[in-house]
Amino acid sequence: MVDTGMGEPRARRILYKWVGFVCAIWIQSIAGSNYAFANYASDLKHVLDYSQVELNTLSVAKDVGKGLGLFAGFLSEFLPPQIILLIGAGMGVIGYGSTWIILSQRIPPPALWKMCIVMFLGGNSSTWMNTACLTTCLRNFPESRGPVTGILIGFVGLSSAIFTVICSSLFTGSSQVFVLLLAFVPLFVCIVGAFFLSEVPSSTGAEEVVEEEKCFSSLNIIAIAIALYLLAYTLAVGDLEEALSSPIISKCVPWILLLLLVSPVIVPARLLVFDWFVTEKNRKKSAKLDEGIKEPLLHKIVPTVAAGDRPEQDTDRESLSLQKSKSDHEDWDVYDGKQMQEGESDQSGNTKQLGDDHNMFEALGTLDFWVMLVSYMTGIGAGMATINNVAQIGGSLGFNDVTIFVTLISIFGFFGRLISGILSEYYFRSRAIPRTVWMAASKIPMIIGFLILAFPTPGALIIGSIITGACLGFHATIIVSVASEMFGLKSFGLILNFINLHMSLGSFLFSYLAGAVYDHEAQRTDFPSRILPDTRRDIFTLGSNHRINLWSELIRFSEVATKAEGETECYGSHCFEVLFLIMSLVLAIGFMLDVILTVRVRPLYRKLANIKCRSNSDSDSIKKLEV
């Protein structure tokens, strides 16, 4: 075996670094169950006889489960990723297995608080999987955080579309079967992934940087192919309904998808084959050298020839690696042009600066953390509330089947995740542009999308689904890279799950508002005598003659929305108009916070870009040597 210089064979590093990354892709592709709530929300609402507020309470419990991953983040610092994976898979079996029992009406409908526990366990399962995959892979690929987060979180966005296609193709879209798949498919995949997902000592050598760039490019192409396949199926399913009704064709669709999902294993397989050829070549060289030593005439010649295969290249590579390691160490001790000695405090008396490894409490003590957190909460909370209510949004606009909208959100969420990782990495390396710029930029089309949904025209829900999915993907990906670069990887699992906890808070606030608005409009439509017929207009009338009406109507709105009981139905564009207007305003505030954060973190990203620039120069030198 070829030794990596780190005390272990190269083949072993490839196995646990790249095969482990492919397993992480598979795990992430089935870990986005939280985004598929709309696929069974309507049936669950009917079986449980819930109002929209009660149904949104379940969606919030699910999101709280996803966000309340502090325990998973804490244990990730002490337990191996295999244990974290299996804990998450077990929670999924309990949570979604119980949901399947309730949906199939094998037991009487439980109380709301019991159902919230069930949804919490199901949602919490994905947290453990995400924590294991992200923390392990970011530590294995510290020089490629943008591509790593883009690919892994991108597949999380695709997961609901993957489940939807498989379920609708093989099981005619049954919500009961869909939930059953959510329970047991992740268990099987996590068991497989537990054999390979493991931390490997990271190497920042320029040669490995070149290798990583090529591999991530291949994985991006495969990921885009999977997303395009899902998109083509989604858009063509209506036109090809007769052809897809054929048993043979309908079964080919999911099997082609599964084949595409398995295809990333080609990347580590190619590396292993190449490593085998290199090992064999070196073994033959060594054998020839041993034979040459036995012959006196070749005593002085053979060693020169054997060692002279590529002596200059090897020497140059070692020199580049040593220079890079030294310069990187120096750069990390420089901030804003000032040389910092180890343990020296800055002007604020804090020895930790942005870019250093922070623990949870040190991160909480910085203003930048809270600006980042609130900004993220506005974007991700509004997006999650839209996803959770897409079934009711579609129903209010006259759509009986909202599967296409769920799939569009999932697929374009993937494109948003993947593109954000590629774009932020490119502009970060080439122009030192902070990744937070993309968080701000993604809020602008999101505001436009919500305004389109507030005043819908034909095709508005399709446009809104595409924009919401893509912008949500931007937020979900950028926050991972930003948090790891601002506060380091030492306690990254705990910090990331604390951030996700506030995603749940944002989802709770907006989802509760969505349910309250929906039930209010449903009650107003059904019982016009209980509420003034022109309530919406009065609420947004700011003239002095209407101030008393505004206050009284807000009280009526609260009373009707919170006291709604039983299943409620609302039809018309007015059902969610107020919600989308409020969320647009909140997103505008989040945009301003992103601008403030970008200004504050620019010195950090200039420093990081200098290190990346040096790494790229070394990579170019390696490529020239290989030629």
Tab-separated table of N, CA, C and O in Angstrom, residues 504-603:
chain	number	residue	atom	x	y	z
A	504	SER	N	-36.606	26.141	13.978
A	504	SER	CA	-37.882	25.659	14.494
A	504	SER	C	-38.702	26.797	15.091
A	504	SER	O	-39.924	26.820	14.958
A	505	LEU	N	-38.012	27.728	15.745
A	505	LEU	CA	-38.720	28.874	16.312
A	505	LEU	C	-39.344	29.708	15.200
A	505	LEU	O	-40.514	30.118	15.293
A	506	GLY	N	-38.579	29.954	14.132
A	506	GLY	CA	-39.139	30.685	13.000
A	506	GLY	C	-40.295	29.941	12.350
A	506	GLY	O	-41.321	30.528	12.004
A	507	SER	N	-40.136	28.619	12.211
A	507	SER	CA	-41.212	27.807	11.646
A	507	SER	C	-42.448	27.856	12.528
A	507	SER	O	-43.579	27.933	12.034
A	508	PHE	N	-42.245	27.827	13.851
A	508	PHE	CA	-43.380	27.878	14.777
A	508	PHE	C	-44.146	29.192	14.638
A	508	PHE	O	-45.375	29.208	14.518
A	509	LEU	N	-43.416	30.300	14.626
A	509	LEU	CA	-44.075	31.605	14.579
A	509	LEU	C	-44.858	31.789	13.281
A	509	LEU	O	-46.028	32.186	13.288
A	510	PHE	N	-44.220	31.471	12.165
A	510	PHE	CA	-44.889	31.656	10.876
A	510	PHE	C	-45.977	30.615	10.644
A	510	PHE	O	-47.012	30.917	10.042
A	511	SER	N	-45.740	29.373	11.079
A	511	SER	CA	-46.756	28.333	10.881
A	511	SER	C	-47.991	28.607	11.737
A	511	SER	O	-49.125	28.383	11.293
A	512	TYR	N	-47.772	29.072	12.960
A	512	TYR	CA	-48.923	29.423	13.798
A	512	TYR	C	-49.698	30.580	13.178
A	512	TYR	O	-50.930	30.572	13.147
A	513	LEU	N	-48.958	31.555	12.659
A	513	LEU	CA	-49.617	32.673	11.985
A	513	LEU	C	-50.391	32.184	10.766
A	513	LEU	O	-51.521	32.619	10.513
A	514	ALA	N	-49.793	31.234	10.016
A	514	ALA	CA	-50.468	30.694	8.829
A	514	ALA	C	-51.766	29.995	9.207
A	514	ALA	O	-52.808	30.194	8.575
A	515	GLY	N	-51.717	29.171	10.259
A	515	GLY	CA	-52.921	28.475	10.705
A	515	GLY	C	-53.979	29.434	11.205
A	515	GLY	O	-55.182	29.251	10.936
A	516	ALA	N	-53.537	30.459	11.940
A	516	ALA	CA	-54.496	31.435	12.465
A	516	ALA	C	-55.170	32.214	11.342
A	516	ALA	O	-56.389	32.439	11.355
A	517	VAL	N	-54.379	32.629	10.339
A	517	VAL	CA	-54.946	33.357	9.205
A	517	VAL	C	-55.930	32.474	8.447
A	517	VAL	O	-57.039	32.900	8.086
A	518	TYR	N	-55.534	31.210	8.210
A	518	TYR	CA	-56.390	30.286	7.450
A	518	TYR	C	-57.717	30.047	8.171
A	518	TYR	O	-58.801	30.147	7.581
A	519	ASP	N	-57.651	29.731	9.470
A	519	ASP	CA	-58.877	29.468	10.225
A	519	ASP	C	-59.749	30.721	10.337
A	519	ASP	O	-60.978	30.646	10.311
A	520	HIS	N	-59.098	31.864	10.467
A	520	HIS	CA	-59.838	33.124	10.526
A	520	HIS	C	-60.625	33.351	9.242
A	520	HIS	O	-61.822	33.678	9.271
A	521	GLU	N	-59.949	33.153	8.105
A	521	GLU	CA	-60.621	33.357	6.826
A	521	GLU	C	-61.693	32.300	6.583
A	521	GLU	O	-62.740	32.594	6.001
A	522	ALA	N	-61.432	31.053	7.058
A	522	ALA	CA	-62.446	30.005	6.908
A	522	ALA	C	-63.683	30.326	7.728
A	522	ALA	O	-64.823	30.176	7.262
A	523	GLN	N	-63.506	30.800	8.967
A	523	GLN	CA	-64.624	31.161	9.833
A	523	GLN	C	-65.367	32.377	9.277
A	523	GLN	O	-66.598	32.447	9.319
A	524	ARG	N	-64.601	33.325	8.731
A	524	ARG	CA	-65.228	34.521	8.179
A	524	ARG	C	-66.090	34.179	6.965
A	524	ARG	O	-67.153	34.751	6.750
A	525	THR	N	-65.614	33.204	6.188
A	525	THR	CA	-66.373	32.793	5.005
A	525	THR	C	-67.616	32.011	5.386
A	525	THR	O	-68.697	32.201	4.832
A	526	ASP	N	-67.453	31.126	6.401
A	526	ASP	CA	-68.586	30.275	6.801
A	526	ASP	C	-69.607	31.025	7.639
A	526	ASP	O	-70.797	30.751	7.583
A	527	PHE	N	-69.111	31.968	8.474
A	527	PHE	CA	-70.004	32.679	9.406
A	527	PHE	C	-69.807	34.180	9.268
A	527	PHE	O	-69.213	34.833	10.121
A	528	PRO	N	-70.272	34.754	8.178
A	528	PRO	CA	-70.046	36.179	7.936
A	528	PRO	C	-70.665	37.073	8.986
A	528	PRO	O	-70.248	38.195	9.164
A	529	SER	N	-71.651	36.559	9.688
A	529	SER	CA	-72.299	37.397	10.696
A	529	SER	C	-71.425	37.586	11.925
A	529	SER	O	-71.608	38.525	12.682
A	530	ARG	N	-70.468	36.655	12.131
A	530	ARG	CA	-69.632	36.745	13.323
A	530	ARG	C	-68.488	37.727	13.143
A	530	ARG	O	-67.924	38.229	14.092
A	531	ILE	N	-68.112	37.983	11.855
A	531	ILE	CA	-67.006	38.891	11.572
A	531	ILE	C	-67.432	39.840	10.468
A	531	ILE	O	-68.132	39.451	9.548
A	532	LEU	N	-67.015	41.067	10.526
A	532	LEU	CA	-67.369	42.019	9.491
A	532	LEU	C	-66.901	41.519	8.132
A	532	LEU	O	-65.795	41.004	8.001
A	533	PRO	N	-67.676	41.644	7.107
A	533	PRO	CA	-67.296	41.095	5.807
A	533	PRO	C	-66.094	41.778	5.177
A	533	PRO	O	-65.469	41.229	4.297
A	534	ASP	N	-65.759	42.972	5.644
A	534	ASP	CA	-64.643	43.686	5.034
A	534	ASP	C	-63.433	43.729	5.965
A	534	ASP	O	-62.691	44.696	6.004
A	535	THR	N	-63.266	42.623	6.727
A	535	THR	CA	-62.222	42.608	7.753
A	535	THR	C	-60.846	42.870	7.187
A	535	THR	O	-60.083	43.669	7.718
A	536	ARG	N	-60.482	42.190	6.087
A	536	ARG	CA	-59.121	42.315	5.574
A	536	ARG	C	-58.816	43.753	5.172
A	536	ARG	O	-57.742	44.263	5.414
A	537	ARG	N	-59.764	44.404	4.559
A	537	ARG	CA	-59.524	45.781	4.145
A	537	ARG	C	-59.379	46.687	5.356
A	537	ARG	O	-58.529	47.562	5.395
A	538	ASP	N	-60.217	46.465	6.395
A	538	ASP	CA	-60.148	47.320	7.575
A	538	ASP	C	-58.828	47.144	8.309
A	538	ASP	O	-58.272	48.093	8.836
A	539	ILE	N	-58.311	45.908	8.338
A	539	ILE	CA	-57.072	45.658	9.087
A	539	ILE	C	-55.922	46.455	8.501
A	539	ILE	O	-55.041	46.922	9.217
A	540	PHE	N	-55.907	46.631	7.188
A	540	PHE	CA	-54.795	47.325	6.566
A	540	PHE	C	-55.117	48.764	6.201
A	540	PHE	O	-54.442	49.380	5.401
A	541	THR	N	-56.231	49.307	6.764
A	541	THR	CA	-56.563	50.713	6.559
A	541	THR	C	-55.948	51.521	7.679
A	541	THR	O	-56.196	51.257	8.856
A	542	LEU	N	-55.110	52.501	7.326
A	542	LEU	CA	-54.342	53.219	8.336
A	542	LEU	C	-54.879	54.617	8.600
A	542	LEU	O	-54.255	55.400	9.302
A	543	GLY	N	-56.014	54.958	8.051
A	543	GLY	CA	-56.579	56.286	8.295
A	543	GLY	C	-57.023	56.444	9.736
A	543	GLY	O	-57.324	55.493	10.432
A	544	SER	N	-57.123	57.688	10.192
A	544	SER	CA	-57.464	57.948	11.587
A	544	SER	C	-58.867	57.482	11.923
A	544	SER	O	-59.152	57.130	13.059
A	545	ASN	N	-59.767	57.479	10.946
A	545	ASN	CA	-61.132	57.059	11.215
A	545	ASN	C	-61.261	55.560	11.433
A	545	ASN	O	-62.302	55.075	11.845
A	546	HIS	N	-60.204	54.804	11.154
A	546	HIS	CA	-60.294	53.346	11.235
A	546	HIS	C	-59.402	52.767	12.323
A	546	HIS	O	-59.242	51.569	12.400
A	547	ARG	N	-58.817	53.605	13.169
A	547	ARG	CA	-57.913	53.068	14.180
A	547	ARG	C	-58.641	52.180	15.179
A	547	ARG	O	-58.144	51.139	15.575
A	548	ILE	N	-59.835	52.561	15.582
A	548	ILE	CA	-60.593	51.726	16.517
A	548	ILE	C	-61.010	50.431	15.842
A	548	ILE	O	-60.943	49.361	16.427
A	549	ASN	N	-61.414	50.517	14.585
A	549	ASN	CA	-61.772	49.303	13.851
A	549	ASN	C	-60.591	48.354	13.723
A	549	ASN	O	-60.739	47.146	13.808
A	550	LEU	N	-59.400	48.917	13.490
A	550	LEU	CA	-58.212	48.073	13.357
A	550	LEU	C	-58.000	47.251	14.623
A	550	LEU	O	-57.798	46.042	14.574
A	551	TRP	N	-58.057	47.903	15.776
A	551	TRP	CA	-57.827	47.206	17.042
A	551	TRP	C	-58.908	46.163	17.301
A	551	TRP	O	-58.614	45.021	17.691
A	552	SER	N	-60.164	46.520	17.083
A	552	SER	CA	-61.251	45.585	17.343
A	552	SER	C	-61.200	44.383	16.413
A	552	SER	O	-61.471	43.261	16.819
A	553	GLU	N	-60.799	44.634	15.146
A	553	GLU	CA	-60.734	43.520	14.206
A	553	GLU	C	-59.577	42.595	14.520
A	553	GLU	O	-59.663	41.382	14.318
A	554	LEU	N	-58.475	43.138	15.038
A	554	LEU	CA	-57.376	42.270	15.452
A	554	LEU	C	-57.794	41.374	16.604
A	554	LEU	O	-57.420	40.200	16.675
A	555	ILE	N	-58.610	41.919	17.533
A	555	ILE	CA	-59.113	41.101	18.641
A	555	ILE	C	-60.032	40.014	18.115
A	555	ILE	O	-59.945	38.851	18.512
A	556	ARG	N	-60.920	40.372	17.198
A	556	ARG	CA	-61.828	39.371	16.614
A	556	ARG	C	-61.035	38.290	15.868
A	556	ARG	O	-61.351	37.116	15.967
A	557	PHE	N	-60.003	38.740	15.141
A	557	PHE	CA	-59.160	37.793	14.403
A	557	PHE	C	-58.540	36.785	15.359
A	557	PHE	O	-58.544	35.577	15.116
A	558	SER	N	-57.990	37.262	16.469
A	558	SER	CA	-57.348	36.372	17.438
A	558	SER	C	-58.339	35.403	18.044
A	558	SER	O	-58.067	34.217	18.196
A	559	GLU	N	-59.527	35.903	18.384
A	559	GLU	CA	-60.524	35.036	19.025
A	559	GLU	C	-60.979	33.925	18.092
A	559	GLU	O	-61.034	32.756	18.468
A	560	VAL	N	-61.288	34.261	16.864
A	560	VAL	CA	-61.792	33.266	15.927
A	560	VAL	C	-60.703	32.271	15.560
A	560	VAL	O	-60.917	31.071	15.503
A	561	ALA	N	-59.462	32.777	15.328
A	561	ALA	CA	-58.390	31.909	14.871
A	561	ALA	C	-57.978	30.907	15.935
A	561	ALA	O	-57.715	29.748	15.647
A	562	THR	N	-57.939	31.327	17.185
A	562	THR	CA	-57.459	30.430	18.231
A	562	THR	C	-58.542	29.524	18.775
A	562	THR	O	-58.244	28.519	19.414
A	563	LYS	N	-59.819	29.824	18.537
A	563	LYS	CA	-60.897	28.999	19.068
A	563	LYS	C	-61.509	28.073	18.026
A	563	LYS	O	-62.485	27.396	18.289
A	564	ALA	N	-60.894	28.040	16.827
A	564	ALA	CA	-61.428	27.168	15.783
A	564	ALA	C	-61.280	25.712	16.199
A	564	ALA	O	-60.228	25.300	16.657
A	565	GLU	N	-62.324	24.951	16.055
A	565	GLU	CA	-62.319	23.540	16.405
A	565	GLU	C	-62.831	22.728	15.224
A	565	GLU	O	-63.702	23.155	14.483
A	566	GLY	N	-62.289	21.517	15.097
A	566	GLY	CA	-62.712	20.644	14.012
A	566	GLY	C	-62.059	21.041	12.697
A	566	GLY	O	-61.340	22.039	12.599
A	567	GLU	N	-62.282	20.247	11.677
A	567	GLU	CA	-61.666	20.484	10.377
A	567	GLU	C	-62.244	21.740	9.741
A	567	GLU	O	-63.450	21.920	9.666
A	568	THR	N	-61.351	22.629	9.291
A	568	THR	CA	-61.771	23.880	8.664
A	568	THR	C	-61.325	23.889	7.215
A	568	THR	O	-60.292	23.334	6.857
A	569	GLU	N	-62.105	24.570	6.369
A	569	GLU	CA	-61.787	24.679	4.952
A	569	GLU	C	-61.955	26.130	4.516
A	569	GLU	O	-62.907	26.798	4.904
A	570	CYS	N	-60.985	26.598	3.714
A	570	CYS	CA	-61.054	27.955	3.185
A	570	CYS	C	-60.713	27.902	1.703
A	570	CYS	O	-59.772	27.201	1.304
A	571	TYR	N	-61.461	28.637	0.890
A	571	TYR	CA	-61.243	28.632	-0.550
A	571	TYR	C	-61.139	30.063	-1.045
A	571	TYR	O	-61.966	30.905	-0.702
A	572	GLY	N	-60.100	30.303	-1.821
A	572	GLY	CA	-59.909	31.637	-2.383
A	572	GLY	C	-58.507	32.161	-2.109
A	572	GLY	O	-57.804	31.691	-1.200
A	573	SER	N	-58.089	33.149	-2.866
A	573	SER	CA	-56.745	33.709	-2.716
A	573	SER	C	-56.572	34.475	-1.412
A	573	SER	O	-55.442	34.712	-0.977
A	574	HIS	N	-57.689	34.862	-0.790
A	574	HIS	CA	-57.602	35.634	0.441
A	574	HIS	C	-57.157	34.800	1.637
A	574	HIS	O	-56.802	35.364	2.677
A	575	CYS	N	-57.183	33.467	1.517
A	575	CYS	CA	-56.923	32.596	2.675
A	575	CYS	C	-55.534	32.810	3.274
A	575	CYS	O	-55.349	32.670	4.485
A	576	PHE	N	-54.531	33.112	2.435
A	576	PHE	CA	-53.163	33.277	2.935
A	576	PHE	C	-52.570	34.631	2.544
A	576	PHE	O	-51.366	34.835	2.686
A	577	GLU	N	-53.392	35.552	2.092
A	577	GLU	CA	-52.877	36.832	1.618
A	577	GLU	C	-52.156	37.593	2.723
A	577	GLU	O	-51.038	38.092	2.537
A	578	VAL	N	-52.768	37.681	3.887
A	578	VAL	CA	-52.165	38.408	5.013
A	578	VAL	C	-50.839	37.771	5.408
A	578	VAL	O	-49.848	38.460	5.701
A	579	LEU	N	-50.782	36.430	5.413
A	579	LEU	CA	-49.564	35.717	5.787
A	579	LEU	C	-48.402	36.111	4.883
A	579	LEU	O	-47.310	36.444	5.370
A	580	PHE	N	-48.609	36.086	3.580
A	580	PHE	CA	-47.513	36.357	2.656
A	580	PHE	C	-47.073	37.815	2.709
A	580	PHE	O	-45.885	38.110	2.521
A	581	LEU	N	-47.975	38.725	2.989
A	581	LEU	CA	-47.593	40.125	3.132
A	581	LEU	C	-46.724	40.328	4.369
A	581	LEU	O	-45.714	41.044	4.332
A	582	ILE	N	-47.103	39.685	5.478
A	582	ILE	CA	-46.310	39.816	6.705
A	582	ILE	C	-44.933	39.188	6.519
A	582	ILE	O	-43.901	39.752	6.936
A	583	MET	N	-44.878	38.006	5.896
A	583	MET	CA	-43.594	37.343	5.702
A	583	MET	C	-42.690	38.152	4.772
A	583	MET	O	-41.463	38.170	4.951
A	584	SER	N	-43.248	38.849	3.797
A	584	SER	CA	-42.440	39.709	2.921
A	584	SER	C	-41.796	40.835	3.708
A	584	SER	O	-40.622	41.177	3.504
A	585	LEU	N	-42.560	41.415	4.641
A	585	LEU	CA	-42.027	42.492	5.480
A	585	LEU	C	-40.902	41.980	6.375
A	585	LEU	O	-39.850	42.620	6.516
A	586	VAL	N	-41.097	40.797	6.973
A	586	VAL	CA	-40.072	40.226	7.850
A	586	VAL	C	-38.807	39.898	7.063
A	586	VAL	O	-37.680	40.101	7.540
A	587	LEU	N	-38.965	39.402	5.848
A	587	LEU	CA	-37.803	39.096	5.019
A	587	LEU	C	-37.014	40.348	4.669
A	587	LEU	O	-35.778	40.306	4.552
A	588	ALA	N	-37.700	41.470	4.491
A	588	ALA	CA	-37.004	42.728	4.230
A	588	ALA	C	-36.117	43.111	5.412
A	588	ALA	O	-34.987	43.594	5.238
A	589	ILE	N	-36.610	42.867	6.633
A	589	ILE	CA	-35.794	43.119	7.828
A	589	ILE	C	-34.595	42.176	7.847
A	589	ILE	O	-33.461	42.567	8.167
A	590	GLY	N	-34.829	40.894	7.501
A	590	GLY	CA	-33.733	39.938	7.437
A	590	GLY	C	-32.674	40.334	6.417
A	590	GLY	O	-31.474	40.116	6.632
A	591	PHE	N	-33.095	40.904	5.309
A	591	PHE	CA	-32.152	41.370	4.286
A	591	PHE	C	-31.214	42.436	4.854
A	591	PHE	O	-30.001	42.405	4.621
A	592	MET	N	-31.757	43.364	5.612
A	592	MET	CA	-30.921	44.415	6.204
A	592	MET	C	-29.924	43.829	7.201
A	592	MET	O	-28.771	44.274	7.284
A	593	LEU	N	-30.340	42.817	7.959
A	593	LEU	CA	-29.415	42.160	8.892
A	593	LEU	C	-28.288	41.455	8.141
A	593	LEU	O	-27.136	41.454	8.600
A	594	ASP	N	-28.594	40.854	6.994
A	594	ASP	CA	-27.555	40.206	6.186
A	594	ASP	C	-26.519	41.209	5.705
A	594	ASP	O	-25.322	40.917	5.665
A	595	VAL	N	-26.979	42.389	5.320
A	595	VAL	CA	-26.057	43.437	4.866
A	595	VAL	C	-25.134	43.844	6.014
A	595	VAL	O	-23.909	43.994	5.825
A	596	ILE	N	-25.691	44.000	7.198
A	596	ILE	CA	-24.882	44.373	8.373
A	596	ILE	C	-23.850	43.283	8.658
A	596	ILE	O	-22.665	43.565	8.912
A	597	LEU	N	-24.274	42.024	8.621
A	597	LEU	CA	-23.364	40.911	8.907
A	597	LEU	C	-22.249	40.835	7.858
A	597	LEU	O	-21.084	40.566	8.200
A	598	THR	N	-22.578	41.091	6.619
A	598	THR	CA	-21.573	41.048	5.554
A	598	THR	C	-20.474	42.067	5.796
A	598	THR	O	-19.280	41.774	5.619
A	599	VAL	N	-20.856	43.264	6.209
A	599	VAL	CA	-19.869	44.305	6.494
A	599	VAL	C	-18.965	43.875	7.653
A	599	VAL	O	-17.739	44.091	7.624
A	600	ARG	N	-19.536	43.214	8.654
A	600	ARG	CA	-18.772	42.844	9.844
A	600	ARG	C	-17.799	41.682	9.588
A	600	ARG	O	-16.752	41.613	10.243
A	601	VAL	N	-18.127	40.790	8.664
A	601	VAL	CA	-17.271	39.606	8.471
A	601	VAL	C	-16.323	39.750	7.282
A	601	VAL	O	-15.582	38.805	6.977
A	602	ARG	N	-16.300	40.872	6.618
A	602	ARG	CA	-15.413	41.029	5.460
A	602	ARG	C	-13.942	40.821	5.806
A	602	ARG	O	-13.217	40.174	5.041
A	603	PRO	N	-13.419	41.353	6.940
A	603	PRO	CA	-12.004	41.085	7.259
A	603	PRO	C	-11.693	39.588	7.394
A	603	PRO	O	-10.633	39.133	6.949
